[in-house]
Structure formats: C-alpha cells, structure tokens
Coordinates of C-alpha atoms and ligand atoms in Angstrom, one line a residue:
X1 CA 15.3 -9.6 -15.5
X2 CA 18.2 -9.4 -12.8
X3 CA 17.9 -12.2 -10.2
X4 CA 16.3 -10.7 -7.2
X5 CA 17.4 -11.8 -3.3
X6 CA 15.8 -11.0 0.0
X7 CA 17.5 -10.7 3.2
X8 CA 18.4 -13.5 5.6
X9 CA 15.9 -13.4 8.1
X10 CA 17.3 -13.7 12.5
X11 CA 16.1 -12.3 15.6
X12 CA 17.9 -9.6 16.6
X13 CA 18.8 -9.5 20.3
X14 CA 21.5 -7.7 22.1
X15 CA 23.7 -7.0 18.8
X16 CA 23.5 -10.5 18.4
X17 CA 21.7 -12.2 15.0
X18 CA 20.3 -15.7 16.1
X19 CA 18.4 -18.1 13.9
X20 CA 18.2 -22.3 13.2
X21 CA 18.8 -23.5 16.7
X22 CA 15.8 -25.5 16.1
X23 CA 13.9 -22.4 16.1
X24 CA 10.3 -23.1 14.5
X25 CA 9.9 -21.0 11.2
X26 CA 7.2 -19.8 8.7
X27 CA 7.5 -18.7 5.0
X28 CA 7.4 -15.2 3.8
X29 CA 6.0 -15.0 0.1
X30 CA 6.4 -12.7 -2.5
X31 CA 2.3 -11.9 -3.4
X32 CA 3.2 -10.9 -6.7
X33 CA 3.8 -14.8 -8.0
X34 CA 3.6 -16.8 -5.0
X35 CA 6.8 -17.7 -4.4
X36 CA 8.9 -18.2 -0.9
X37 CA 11.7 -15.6 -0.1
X38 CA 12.5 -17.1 3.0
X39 CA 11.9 -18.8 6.2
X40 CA 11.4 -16.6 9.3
X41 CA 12.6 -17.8 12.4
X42 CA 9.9 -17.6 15.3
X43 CA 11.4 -15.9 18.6
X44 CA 11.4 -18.5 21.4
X45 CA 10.1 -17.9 25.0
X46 CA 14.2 -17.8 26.3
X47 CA 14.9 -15.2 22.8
X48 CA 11.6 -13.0 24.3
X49 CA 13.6 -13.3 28.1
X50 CA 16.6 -12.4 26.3
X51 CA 14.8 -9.7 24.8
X52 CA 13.2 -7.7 27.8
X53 CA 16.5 -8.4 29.5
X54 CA 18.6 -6.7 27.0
X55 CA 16.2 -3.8 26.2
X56 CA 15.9 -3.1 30.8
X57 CA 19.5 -2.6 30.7
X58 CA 20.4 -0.7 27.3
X59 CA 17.5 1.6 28.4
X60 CA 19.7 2.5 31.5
X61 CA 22.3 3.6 29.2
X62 CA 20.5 5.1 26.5
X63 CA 18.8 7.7 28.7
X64 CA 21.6 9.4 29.5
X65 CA 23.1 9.6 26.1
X66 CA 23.3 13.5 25.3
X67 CA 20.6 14.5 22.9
X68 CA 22.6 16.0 20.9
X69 CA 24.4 12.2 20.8
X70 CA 21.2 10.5 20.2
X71 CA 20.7 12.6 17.5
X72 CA 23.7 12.3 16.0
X73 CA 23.2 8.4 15.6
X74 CA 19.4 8.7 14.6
X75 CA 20.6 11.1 11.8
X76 CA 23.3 8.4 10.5
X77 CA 21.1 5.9 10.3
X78 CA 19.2 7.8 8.1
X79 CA 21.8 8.6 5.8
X80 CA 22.9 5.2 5.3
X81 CA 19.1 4.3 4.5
X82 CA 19.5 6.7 2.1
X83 CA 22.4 5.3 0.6
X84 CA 21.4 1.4 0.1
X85 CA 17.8 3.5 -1.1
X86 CA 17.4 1.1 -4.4
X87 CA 18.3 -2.5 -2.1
X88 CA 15.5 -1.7 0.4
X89 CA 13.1 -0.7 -2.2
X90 CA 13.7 -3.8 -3.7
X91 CA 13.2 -5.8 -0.5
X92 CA 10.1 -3.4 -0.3
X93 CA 8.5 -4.8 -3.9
X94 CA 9.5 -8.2 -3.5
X95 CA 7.6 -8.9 0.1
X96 CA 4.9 -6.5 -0.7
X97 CA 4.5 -6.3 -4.6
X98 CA 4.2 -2.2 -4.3
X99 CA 5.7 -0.8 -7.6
X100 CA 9.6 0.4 -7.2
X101 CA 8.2 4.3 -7.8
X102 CA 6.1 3.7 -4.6
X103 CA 8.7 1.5 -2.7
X104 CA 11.0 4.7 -3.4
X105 CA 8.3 6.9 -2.4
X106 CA 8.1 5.2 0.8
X107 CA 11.7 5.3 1.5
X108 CA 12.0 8.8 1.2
X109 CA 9.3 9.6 3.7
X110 CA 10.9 6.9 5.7
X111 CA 14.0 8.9 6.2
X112 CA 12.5 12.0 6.2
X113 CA 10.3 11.0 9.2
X114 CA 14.0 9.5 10.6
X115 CA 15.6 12.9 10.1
X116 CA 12.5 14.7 11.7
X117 CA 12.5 12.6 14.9
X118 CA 16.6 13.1 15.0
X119 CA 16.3 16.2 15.0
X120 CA 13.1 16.5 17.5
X121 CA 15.7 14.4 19.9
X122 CA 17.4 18.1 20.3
X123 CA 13.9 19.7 21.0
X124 CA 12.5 17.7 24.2
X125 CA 11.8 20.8 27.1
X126 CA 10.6 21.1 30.1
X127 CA 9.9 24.2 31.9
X128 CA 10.1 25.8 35.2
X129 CA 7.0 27.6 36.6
X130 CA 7.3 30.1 40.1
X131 CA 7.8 28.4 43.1
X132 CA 5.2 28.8 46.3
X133 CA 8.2 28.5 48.1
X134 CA 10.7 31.0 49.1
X135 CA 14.0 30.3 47.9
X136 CA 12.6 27.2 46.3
X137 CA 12.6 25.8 42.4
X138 CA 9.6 24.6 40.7
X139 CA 10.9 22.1 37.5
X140 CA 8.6 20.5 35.0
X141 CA 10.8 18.0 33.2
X142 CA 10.2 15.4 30.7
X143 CA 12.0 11.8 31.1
X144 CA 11.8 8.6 28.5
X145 CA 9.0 6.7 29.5
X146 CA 11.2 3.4 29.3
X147 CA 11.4 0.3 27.4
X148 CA 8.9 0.4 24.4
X149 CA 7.2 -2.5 22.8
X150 CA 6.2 -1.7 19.6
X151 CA 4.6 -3.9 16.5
X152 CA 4.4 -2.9 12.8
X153 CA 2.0 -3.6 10.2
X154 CA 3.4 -5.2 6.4
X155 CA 1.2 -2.3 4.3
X156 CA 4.2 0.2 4.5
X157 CA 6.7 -1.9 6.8
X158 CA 9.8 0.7 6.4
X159 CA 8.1 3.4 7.0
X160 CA 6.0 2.5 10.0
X161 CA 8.7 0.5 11.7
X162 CA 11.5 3.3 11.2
X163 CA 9.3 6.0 12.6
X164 CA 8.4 4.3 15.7
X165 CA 12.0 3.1 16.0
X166 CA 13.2 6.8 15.4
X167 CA 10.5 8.6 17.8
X168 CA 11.3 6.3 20.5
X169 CA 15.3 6.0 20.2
X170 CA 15.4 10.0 19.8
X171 CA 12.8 10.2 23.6
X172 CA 16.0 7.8 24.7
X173 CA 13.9 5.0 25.1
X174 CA 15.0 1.6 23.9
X175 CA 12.7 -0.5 21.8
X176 CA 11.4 -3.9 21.4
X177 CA 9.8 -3.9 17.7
X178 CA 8.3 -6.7 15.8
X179 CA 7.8 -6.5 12.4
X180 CA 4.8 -7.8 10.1
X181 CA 5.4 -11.6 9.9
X182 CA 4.7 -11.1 6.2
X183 CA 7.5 -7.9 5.9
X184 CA 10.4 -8.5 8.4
X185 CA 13.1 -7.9 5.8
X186 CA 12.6 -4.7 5.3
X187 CA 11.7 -4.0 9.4
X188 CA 15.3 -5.6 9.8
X189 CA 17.2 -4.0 7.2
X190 CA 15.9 -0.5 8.9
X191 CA 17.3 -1.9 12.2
X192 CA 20.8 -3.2 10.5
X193 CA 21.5 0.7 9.8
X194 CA 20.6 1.8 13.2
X195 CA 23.0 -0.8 14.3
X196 CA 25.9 0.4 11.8
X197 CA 25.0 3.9 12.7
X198 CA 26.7 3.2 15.9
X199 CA 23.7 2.0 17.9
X200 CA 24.8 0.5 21.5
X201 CA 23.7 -3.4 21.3
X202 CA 20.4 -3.9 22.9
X203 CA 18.7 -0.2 22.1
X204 CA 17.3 -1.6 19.5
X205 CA 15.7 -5.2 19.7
X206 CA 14.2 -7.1 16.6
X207 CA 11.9 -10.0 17.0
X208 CA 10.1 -11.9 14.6
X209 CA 6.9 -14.7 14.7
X210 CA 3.7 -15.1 16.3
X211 CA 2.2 -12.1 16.7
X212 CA 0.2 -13.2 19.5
X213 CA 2.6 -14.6 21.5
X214 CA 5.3 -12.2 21.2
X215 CA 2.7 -9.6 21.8
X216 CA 1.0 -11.2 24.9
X217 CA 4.6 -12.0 26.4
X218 CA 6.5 -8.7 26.0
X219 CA 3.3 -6.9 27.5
X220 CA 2.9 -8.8 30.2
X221 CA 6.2 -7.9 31.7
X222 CA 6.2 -5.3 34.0
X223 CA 9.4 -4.0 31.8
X224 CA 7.8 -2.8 28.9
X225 CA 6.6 0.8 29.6
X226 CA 4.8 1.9 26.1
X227 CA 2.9 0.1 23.9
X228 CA 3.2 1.2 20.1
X229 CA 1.0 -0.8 17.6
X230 CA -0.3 0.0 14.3
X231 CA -2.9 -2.4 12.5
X232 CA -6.6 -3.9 12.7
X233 CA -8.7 -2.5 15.1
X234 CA -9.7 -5.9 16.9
X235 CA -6.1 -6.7 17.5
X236 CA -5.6 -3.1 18.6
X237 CA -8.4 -3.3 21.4
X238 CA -6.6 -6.9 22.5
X239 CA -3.2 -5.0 23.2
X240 CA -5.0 -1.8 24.7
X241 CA -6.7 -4.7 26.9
X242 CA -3.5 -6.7 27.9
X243 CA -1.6 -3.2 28.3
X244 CA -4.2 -2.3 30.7
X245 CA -3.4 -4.8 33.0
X246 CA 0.1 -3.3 34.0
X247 CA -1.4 0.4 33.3
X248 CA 0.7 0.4 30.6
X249 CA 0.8 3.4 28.2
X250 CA -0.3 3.2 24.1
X251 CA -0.4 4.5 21.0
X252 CA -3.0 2.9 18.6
X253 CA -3.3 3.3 14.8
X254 CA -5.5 1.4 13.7
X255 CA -8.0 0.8 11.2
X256 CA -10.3 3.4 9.3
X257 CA -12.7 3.8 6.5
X258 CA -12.7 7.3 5.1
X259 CA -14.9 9.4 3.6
X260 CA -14.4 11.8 0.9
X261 CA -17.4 14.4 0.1
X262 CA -17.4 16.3 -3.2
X263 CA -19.5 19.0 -3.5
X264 CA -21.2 20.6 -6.8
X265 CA -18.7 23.7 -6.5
X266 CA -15.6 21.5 -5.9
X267 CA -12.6 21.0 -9.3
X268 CA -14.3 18.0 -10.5
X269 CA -11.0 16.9 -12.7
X270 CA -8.4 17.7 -9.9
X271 CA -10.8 15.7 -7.8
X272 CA -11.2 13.0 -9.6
X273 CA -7.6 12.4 -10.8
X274 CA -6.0 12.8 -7.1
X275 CA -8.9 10.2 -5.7
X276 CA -8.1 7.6 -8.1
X277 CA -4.5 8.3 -7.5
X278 CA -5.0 8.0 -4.0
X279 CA -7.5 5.4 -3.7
X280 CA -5.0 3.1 -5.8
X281 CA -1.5 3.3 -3.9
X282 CA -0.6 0.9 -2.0
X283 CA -4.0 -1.4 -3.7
X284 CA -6.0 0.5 -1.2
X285 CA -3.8 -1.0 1.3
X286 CA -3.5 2.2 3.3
X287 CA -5.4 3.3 6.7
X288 CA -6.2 6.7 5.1
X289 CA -7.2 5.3 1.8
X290 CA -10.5 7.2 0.9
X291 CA -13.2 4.5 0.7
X292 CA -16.8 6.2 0.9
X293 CA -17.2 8.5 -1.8
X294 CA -20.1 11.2 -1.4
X295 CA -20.4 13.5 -4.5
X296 CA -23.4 16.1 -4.5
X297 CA -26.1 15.8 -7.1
X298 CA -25.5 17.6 -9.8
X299 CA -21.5 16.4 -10.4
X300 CA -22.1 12.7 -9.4
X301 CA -22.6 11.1 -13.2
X302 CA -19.5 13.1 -14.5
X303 CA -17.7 12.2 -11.1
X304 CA -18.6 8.5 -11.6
X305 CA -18.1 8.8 -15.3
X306 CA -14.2 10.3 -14.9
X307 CA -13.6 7.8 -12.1
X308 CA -14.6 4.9 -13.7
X309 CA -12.4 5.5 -16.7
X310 CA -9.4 6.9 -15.1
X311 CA -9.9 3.7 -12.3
X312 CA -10.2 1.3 -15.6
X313 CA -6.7 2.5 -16.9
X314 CA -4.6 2.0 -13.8
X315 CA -1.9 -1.0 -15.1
X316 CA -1.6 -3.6 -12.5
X317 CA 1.1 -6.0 -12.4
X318 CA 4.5 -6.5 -11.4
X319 CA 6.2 -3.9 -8.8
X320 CA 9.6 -4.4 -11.1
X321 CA 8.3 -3.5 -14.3
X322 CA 8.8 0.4 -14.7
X323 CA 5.0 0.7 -15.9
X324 CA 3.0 -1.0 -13.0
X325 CA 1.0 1.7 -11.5
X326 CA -0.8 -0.8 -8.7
X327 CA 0.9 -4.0 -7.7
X328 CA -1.1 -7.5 -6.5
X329 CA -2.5 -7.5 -3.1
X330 CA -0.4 -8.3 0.0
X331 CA -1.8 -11.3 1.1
X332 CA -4.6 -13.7 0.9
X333 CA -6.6 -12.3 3.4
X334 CA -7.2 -9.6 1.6
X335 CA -7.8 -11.1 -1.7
X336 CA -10.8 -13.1 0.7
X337 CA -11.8 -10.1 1.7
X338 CA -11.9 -8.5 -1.5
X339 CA -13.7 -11.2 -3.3
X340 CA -16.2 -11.4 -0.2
X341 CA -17.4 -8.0 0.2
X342 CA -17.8 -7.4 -3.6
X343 CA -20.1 -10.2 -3.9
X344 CA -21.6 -9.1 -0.6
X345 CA -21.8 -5.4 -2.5
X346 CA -23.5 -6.9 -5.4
X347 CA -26.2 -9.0 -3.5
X348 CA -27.0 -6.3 -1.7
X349 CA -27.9 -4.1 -4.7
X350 CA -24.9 -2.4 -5.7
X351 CA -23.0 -1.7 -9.5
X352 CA -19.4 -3.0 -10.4
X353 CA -18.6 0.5 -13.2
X354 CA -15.2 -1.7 -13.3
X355 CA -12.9 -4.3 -11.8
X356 CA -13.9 -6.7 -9.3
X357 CA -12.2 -9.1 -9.7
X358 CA -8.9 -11.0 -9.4
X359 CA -6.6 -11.1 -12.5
X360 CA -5.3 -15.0 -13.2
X361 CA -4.8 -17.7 -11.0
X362 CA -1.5 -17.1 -9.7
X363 CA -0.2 -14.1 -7.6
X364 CA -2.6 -11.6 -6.0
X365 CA -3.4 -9.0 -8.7
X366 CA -6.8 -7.8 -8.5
X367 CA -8.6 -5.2 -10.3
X368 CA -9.3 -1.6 -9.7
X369 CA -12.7 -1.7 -8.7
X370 CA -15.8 0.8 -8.6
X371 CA -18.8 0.4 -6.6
X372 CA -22.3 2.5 -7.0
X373 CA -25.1 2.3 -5.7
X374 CA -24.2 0.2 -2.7
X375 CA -26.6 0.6 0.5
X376 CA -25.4 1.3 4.2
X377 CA -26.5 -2.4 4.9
X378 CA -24.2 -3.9 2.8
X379 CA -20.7 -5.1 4.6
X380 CA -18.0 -2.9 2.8
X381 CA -19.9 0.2 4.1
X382 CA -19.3 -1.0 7.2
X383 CA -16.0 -3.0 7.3
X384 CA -13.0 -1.1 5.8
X385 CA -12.0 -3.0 2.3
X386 CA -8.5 -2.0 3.3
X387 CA -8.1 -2.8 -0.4
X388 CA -8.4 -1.5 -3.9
X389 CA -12.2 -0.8 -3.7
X390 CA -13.9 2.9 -3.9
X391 CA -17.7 3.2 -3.4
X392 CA -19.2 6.0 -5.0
X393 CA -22.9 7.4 -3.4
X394 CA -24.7 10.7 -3.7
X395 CA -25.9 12.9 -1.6
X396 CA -27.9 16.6 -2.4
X397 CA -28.0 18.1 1.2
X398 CA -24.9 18.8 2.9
X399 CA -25.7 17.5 6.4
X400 CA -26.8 14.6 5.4
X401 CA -23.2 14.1 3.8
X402 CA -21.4 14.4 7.3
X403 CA -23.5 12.4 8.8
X404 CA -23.0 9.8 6.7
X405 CA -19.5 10.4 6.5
X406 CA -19.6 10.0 10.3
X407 CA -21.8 7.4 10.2
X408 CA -19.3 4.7 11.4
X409 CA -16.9 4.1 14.7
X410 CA -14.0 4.7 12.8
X411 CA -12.4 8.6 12.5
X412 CA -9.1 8.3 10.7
X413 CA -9.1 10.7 7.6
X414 CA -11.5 12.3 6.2
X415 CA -11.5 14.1 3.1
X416 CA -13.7 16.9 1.6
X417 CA -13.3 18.7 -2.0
X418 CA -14.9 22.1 -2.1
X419 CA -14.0 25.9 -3.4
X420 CA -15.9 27.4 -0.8
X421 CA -14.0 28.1 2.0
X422 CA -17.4 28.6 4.7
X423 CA -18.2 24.8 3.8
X424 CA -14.8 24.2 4.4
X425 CA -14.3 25.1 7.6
X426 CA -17.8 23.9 8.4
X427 CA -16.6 20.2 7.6
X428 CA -13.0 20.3 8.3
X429 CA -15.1 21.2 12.1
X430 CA -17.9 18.8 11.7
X431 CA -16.1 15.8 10.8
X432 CA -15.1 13.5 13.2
X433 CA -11.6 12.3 12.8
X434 CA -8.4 12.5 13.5
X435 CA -6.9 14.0 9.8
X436 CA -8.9 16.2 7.5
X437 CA -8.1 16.6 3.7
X438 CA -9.7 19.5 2.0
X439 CA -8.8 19.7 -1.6
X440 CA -6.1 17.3 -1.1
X441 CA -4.9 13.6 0.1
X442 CA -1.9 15.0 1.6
X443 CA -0.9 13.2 5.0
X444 CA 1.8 11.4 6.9
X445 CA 4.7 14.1 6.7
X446 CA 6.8 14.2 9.8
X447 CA 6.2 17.1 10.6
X448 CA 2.3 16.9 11.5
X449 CA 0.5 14.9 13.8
X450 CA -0.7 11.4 12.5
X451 CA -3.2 9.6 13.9
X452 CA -7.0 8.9 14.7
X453 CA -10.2 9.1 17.2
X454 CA -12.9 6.6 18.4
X455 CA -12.0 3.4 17.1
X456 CA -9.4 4.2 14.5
X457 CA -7.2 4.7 17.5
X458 CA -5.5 7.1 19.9
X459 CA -2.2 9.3 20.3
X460 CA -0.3 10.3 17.5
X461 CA 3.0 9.1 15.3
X462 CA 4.9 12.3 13.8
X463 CA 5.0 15.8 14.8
X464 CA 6.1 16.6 18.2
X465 CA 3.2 14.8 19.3
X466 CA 4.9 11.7 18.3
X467 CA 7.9 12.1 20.6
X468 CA 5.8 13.0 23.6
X469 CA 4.1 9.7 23.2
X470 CA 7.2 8.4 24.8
X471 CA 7.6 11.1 27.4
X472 CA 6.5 11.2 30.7
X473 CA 6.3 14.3 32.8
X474 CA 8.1 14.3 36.6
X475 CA 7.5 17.6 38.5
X476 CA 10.3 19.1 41.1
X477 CA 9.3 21.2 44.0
X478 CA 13.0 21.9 45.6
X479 CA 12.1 24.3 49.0
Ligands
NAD501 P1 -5.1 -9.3 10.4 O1 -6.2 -9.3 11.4 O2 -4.8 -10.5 9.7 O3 -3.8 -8.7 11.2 C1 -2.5 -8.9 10.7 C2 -1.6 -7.9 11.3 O4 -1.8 -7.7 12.7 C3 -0.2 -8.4 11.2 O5 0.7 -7.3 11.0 C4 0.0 -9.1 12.5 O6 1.4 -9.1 12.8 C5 -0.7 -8.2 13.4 N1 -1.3 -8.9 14.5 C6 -2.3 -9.8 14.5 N2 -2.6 -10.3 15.7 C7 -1.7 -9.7 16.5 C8 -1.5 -9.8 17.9 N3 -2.2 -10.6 18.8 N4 -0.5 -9.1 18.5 C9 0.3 -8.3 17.7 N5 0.1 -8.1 16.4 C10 -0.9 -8.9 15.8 O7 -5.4 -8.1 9.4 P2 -4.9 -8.0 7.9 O8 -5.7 -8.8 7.0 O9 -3.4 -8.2 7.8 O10 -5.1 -6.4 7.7 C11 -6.4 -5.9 7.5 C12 -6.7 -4.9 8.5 O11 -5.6 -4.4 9.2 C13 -7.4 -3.7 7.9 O12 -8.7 -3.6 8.2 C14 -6.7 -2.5 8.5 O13 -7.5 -1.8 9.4 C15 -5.6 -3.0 9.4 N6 -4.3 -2.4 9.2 C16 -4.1 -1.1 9.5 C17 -2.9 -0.5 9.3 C18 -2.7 0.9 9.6 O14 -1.8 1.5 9.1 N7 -3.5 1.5 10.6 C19 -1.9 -1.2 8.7 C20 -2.1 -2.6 8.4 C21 -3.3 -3.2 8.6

C-alpha cells in the first residue's frame, strides 16, 4: 500500500500560515488504526486578535468586489478542488476513515455546492417598489451582512466548510471558519484553493483548536456579524446564547434523529435497499441519517427480514481498500456512545437482528447494527445515535406513525415510503421538519434549501436561501 501523508497543519491568518511559536497543540488521529497524522496548532488569544482584525478590514474590500469578480474567484477555487480531487479525498479517508468512493462522493457535492454559490454571487437583487413621494425613489437593496464566524463539524468536513465558505465569500462577506479539531486538513486544504484562486489575504481566515474558546472569543466581538455553526444541538444552543448577547445573527444545523415510515403499499425492495444504503454512509454519521424506522403491519417481518440481511452484508473496514462499503467510526465518542445506547437498547427490552458491536481492539470499526423491538423509554429513541444504528418498530394506524415520528424536539429529515400519493402529501404536510423524503433519501444538493426546525436548528445552507443568510436588507426612500 502507497505511503499515505496528511497536510501540515497552521492557522491561517491574513495570507499568512503560522504554527510552532510555542503554540500549544493536540493530535489528530486517523480512527481507522489509531494512529497520529499530526499535531494541530491551537490559535492563541493574539492569533484570534489577529484574526477579527484581518477579517474587519478585508470585509471592507471584499464588499465592493464586482459580483461578477467574486464569482469569478469562487468558481476557480472550485476548479482547482476539482483538480487535486484524489489528494483531498485521501486527506478525507485518512482523518475520517469514510471509504475513497464516499470521500469522492463528497468532493463532488463539495464543488458542486461551490459552483452553485459562485454562481448565486451573480444573482443577489434587490428591488425598487413606488415611491409615496413625488419625484422620489423607493430602493430595497441587499448588502453583506459583514464578518462571518463560522464552525464546521468533522462528519463531512469538505463539504460543510466549503459551502459555508462559498455562500458567504459569494454575499461578499469575509469569514472566520474553524474547522472540526478532529478534520482541519481537509477544512484547510478547501481554504489553500480559495487562496490560490486569487483570494485577497484576510477574506478568508482559518483557525484551528479549542472549540470553546475560539468560539466564545470570536463571538464576543462586536466584529463578527453572522454566526454559522453546524453540529450537536447543546453546543448549538450555547452559540445561539453567546450570539444573543451582541444580537448577533445565526444559522444553526444541528442535530436530528429521523424518522422513516413505510407503509403496507410502499416498494418494499427499493425501500429496503436505499435505507440500508442510507442509513450506512458515513457509519450513520450524518444529521439526516434515518434512525426511527416505522413499517406498517403487514410488511414489517419481510421489511426486518430484508434489512437485517442486506445490513449483515455491508463490509466494514478500511476507507483505502476498494471494497469497504462502511469505514470505523470517527471518534471515540461515538464508539461510547454506540456501545452505551445499545446496551441501554437491550436492557430496556429491545433485539440486536445483527451487529452491535465493535470489531477488534484497535481502530474504531463497529458493526452495522439492527434494533427491534426497542420502547420509546429507552435512550437511542430519544438521543440521536449519530452512528451506524437503525431501529426498526411497527405501527398499523397511520396517525399513530406521525405522531411518533414527531414525537421528539428534533425536525431535520423525515422520510416516508408510500405509492399513494394522498398519503403522501398528507405526511410530507404532517410531519414536522425541515426536509421531507418521500420514496427517496435524496438531500443536500445546492440547489435546495438545507436545513431544520425546533431543535434541529434554524435558517438554511444551499439554495438561495443559503446566500440570504448572509444578507441584510437596507431600504432607501430618496424624496
Ligand atoms: P460533541 O459534543 O463532542 O461536539 C463536537 C463538535 O462540536 C466538534 O466539531 C467541535 O469542534 C464542536 N464544538 C464543541 N464545543 C464547541 C464550542 N463550544 N464551540 C464551537 N464548536 C464546538 O459531539 P460529537 O460526539 O462530535 O458529535 C455528536 C453529535 O454532534 C451528534 O449528536 C450530532 O447531532 C452532532 N453533529 C451534527 C452534525 C450536523 O451535520 N448537523 C455534524 C456533526 C455532529
């Protein structure tokens, strides 16, 4: 097997790459087998100053870039993405453990989002409505909202740091971004193309280490105009909380836990193989992973039957070998997590049909797993598994299955598989979230909005909606 390498790890301030200086550092580890890729430098308080500074004035500058030029740059970036493709999906497998096909997969929505936003750059309008006044001119226009903090999660690090990074650059805002402490080679090599697209130094900021204080630091300054965050719900209502205090704008994506009804009329096989297909990328390690399986009466043996077996064939291993469907899990939280709310499962009642439970002693490769029979007491109906975990439950009546389905705070995705298209619009209107999937587990194109209600979050990434989150609007009345 080819030696692999990571990236040299630096903050990335002003155009300027700074690292050792005494700075304190932590190790990021490759999940697969344990080992250390590198030592991340921690951002000091003067490299946070440095920072805000830097990202105050560039946003001066960037603002009045032409669109058109904005655009331009976004849309180079993207291109060279596309051309070092194979590096960053190795960076990808080796600080997640994904599987190459999926680190791929990810890099092409990556740039695709990229492209989108690039292009959106040339699409931001305002309006002008009839003035009260004679002689006078009503304008409705909308401005950058300013410097953005933003701060990505390590389940899909490319793609969720070069979408924020794109969506605000093509608003003309500059950015702040911190990358997953576990995944900052990847968030950096996405900001090192922005930066040999022809990025002006300090647009673009990248800082790397303790999420806390980083986060508490950049949004307590009254620079920072946008919050963008995307991981656990707890930490998400910290942020909102500190952002609050300088009335600070947000986008949250946060957790979810979603529900996936099957009805008796619904393609039992094409249901079946695109839930264990979807429930398995990324280990489960995805906000829109469907977790809470509801399958009506009279298909829920075959259902769990199919499931079962197709979940008991997925290969797990290695991201580099070319037949790993599932890689190890990211980190050992979640294999803590994993271990705790199967047992939890278990005791209160519930089947293991397969998995559940870690494979060796070394790495973090854990097994596809099936649940039945688990009740609403138990913890994993409750807390999202946010790993490779599906629970399977029946229902007979139909309203009893959205109310379960919306049974818990969380309103990401939900999914629904049905040939009858009155019960389809019935629970594509009756279930409360923010995506719904009916027949399919198609999401997270740039093109569409992207995001949740009640506690999985609020505003959206993608689709115009995910440039206006850093817009404001500024109304003229000229007499
Ligand atoms: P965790 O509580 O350990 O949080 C880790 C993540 O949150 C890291 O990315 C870290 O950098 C960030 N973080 C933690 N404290 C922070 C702070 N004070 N300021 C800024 N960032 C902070 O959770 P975990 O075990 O890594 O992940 C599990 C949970 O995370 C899941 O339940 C899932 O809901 C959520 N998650 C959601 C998404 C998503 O796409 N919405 C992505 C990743 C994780």
């Amino acid at each position: 097997m080819p030696l692999r390498h990571y990236v040299p790890l630096y903050q990335w301030i002003d155009g300027a790459r700074l690292s050792g200086d005494g700075r304190q550092t932590s190790s990021v580890t490759n999940p697969f087998d344990g080992s250390i890729l590198a030592e991340m430098p921690h951002a000091t308080d003067a490299d946070l100053a440095a920072a805000l500074e830097s990202s105050q004035r560039a946003f001066k500058q960037w603002r009045k870039v032409p669109a058109w030029e904005r655009a331009a740059i976004i849309l180079r970036a993207a291109e060279l993405i596309r051309v070092r493709i194979e590096r960053f999906a190795e960076i990808l497998t080796l600080e997640v453990g994904k599987p190459l096909a999926e680190a791929r997969m990810e890099m092409g929505l990556t740039i695709e989002s990229i492209v989108w936003a690039g292009e959106e750059a040339k699409r931001i309008y305002g309006r002008t409505v009839e003035s009260r006044l004679p002689h006078g001119r009503a304008i409705i226009s909308r401005e950058p909202i300013g410097p953005v903090a933003a701060f990505a999660p390590w389940n899909a690090p490319a793609l969720l740091t070069g979408r924020k990074i794109a969506a605000a650059l093509a608003a003309g805002c500059s950015m702040i971004i911190k990358p997953s402490e576990e995944t900052p080679g990847s968030g950096l090599m996405i900001a090192e193309a922005f930066a040999d697209a022809g990025l002006p130094a300090g647009v673009l900021n990248v800082v790397l280490g303790d999420p806390a204080h980083i986060s508490a630091t950049l949004i307590a300054s009254p620079i920072i105009r946008k919050v963008s965050f995307t991981g656990p719900t707890p930490v998400g209502q910290q942020l909102a909380a500190l952002a609050a205090r300088q009335v600070t704008a947000v986008t949250m994506e946060l957790g979810g836990h979603a529900p996936v009804i099957v009805c008796d009329d619904a393609d039992i096989d094409m249901a079946v193989e695109s839930s264990v297909a979807n429930k398995f990328f990324m280990a489960g390690a995805s906000c829109i992973s469907p977790t809470r399986f509801y399958i009506q009466d009279a298909v829920y043996d075959a259902f769990v039957e199919k499931f079962t077996v197709a979940a008991s064939a997925i290969k797990v291993g290695d991201g580099f070998d070319a037949e790993t469907v599932m890689g190890p899990l990211a980190n050992d939280r979640r294999l803590a997590a994993m271990e705790r709310l199967i047992a939890d499962a278990v005791e209160h009642g519930g089947t293991i049909t397969t998995g559940g439970k870690r494979i060796g002693n070394t790495g973090l490769l854990f097994e596809p797993t099936v649940l039945t029979g688990v009740p609403d007491t138990a913890q994993i109906m409750n807390d999202e598994p946010f790993g490779p975990v599906a629970i399977l439950s029946c229902f007979s009546d139909i309203d009893d299955a959205i109310a379960k389905a919306n049974r818990l705070p969380f309103g990401l995705a939900a999914y629904a598989f049905t040939t009858n298209t009155q019960q389809a619009q019935r629970l594509s209107g009756e279930l409360e979230s923010g995506m719904i999937g009916i027949n399919t587990y198609y999401f997270g194109m740039p093109e569409a909005p992207f995001g949740g209600v009640k506690q999985s979050g609020y505003g959206s990434e993608n689709g115009t909606e995910g440039i206006d989150a850093y817009l404001v609007t500024k109304f003229t009345n000229q007499a």
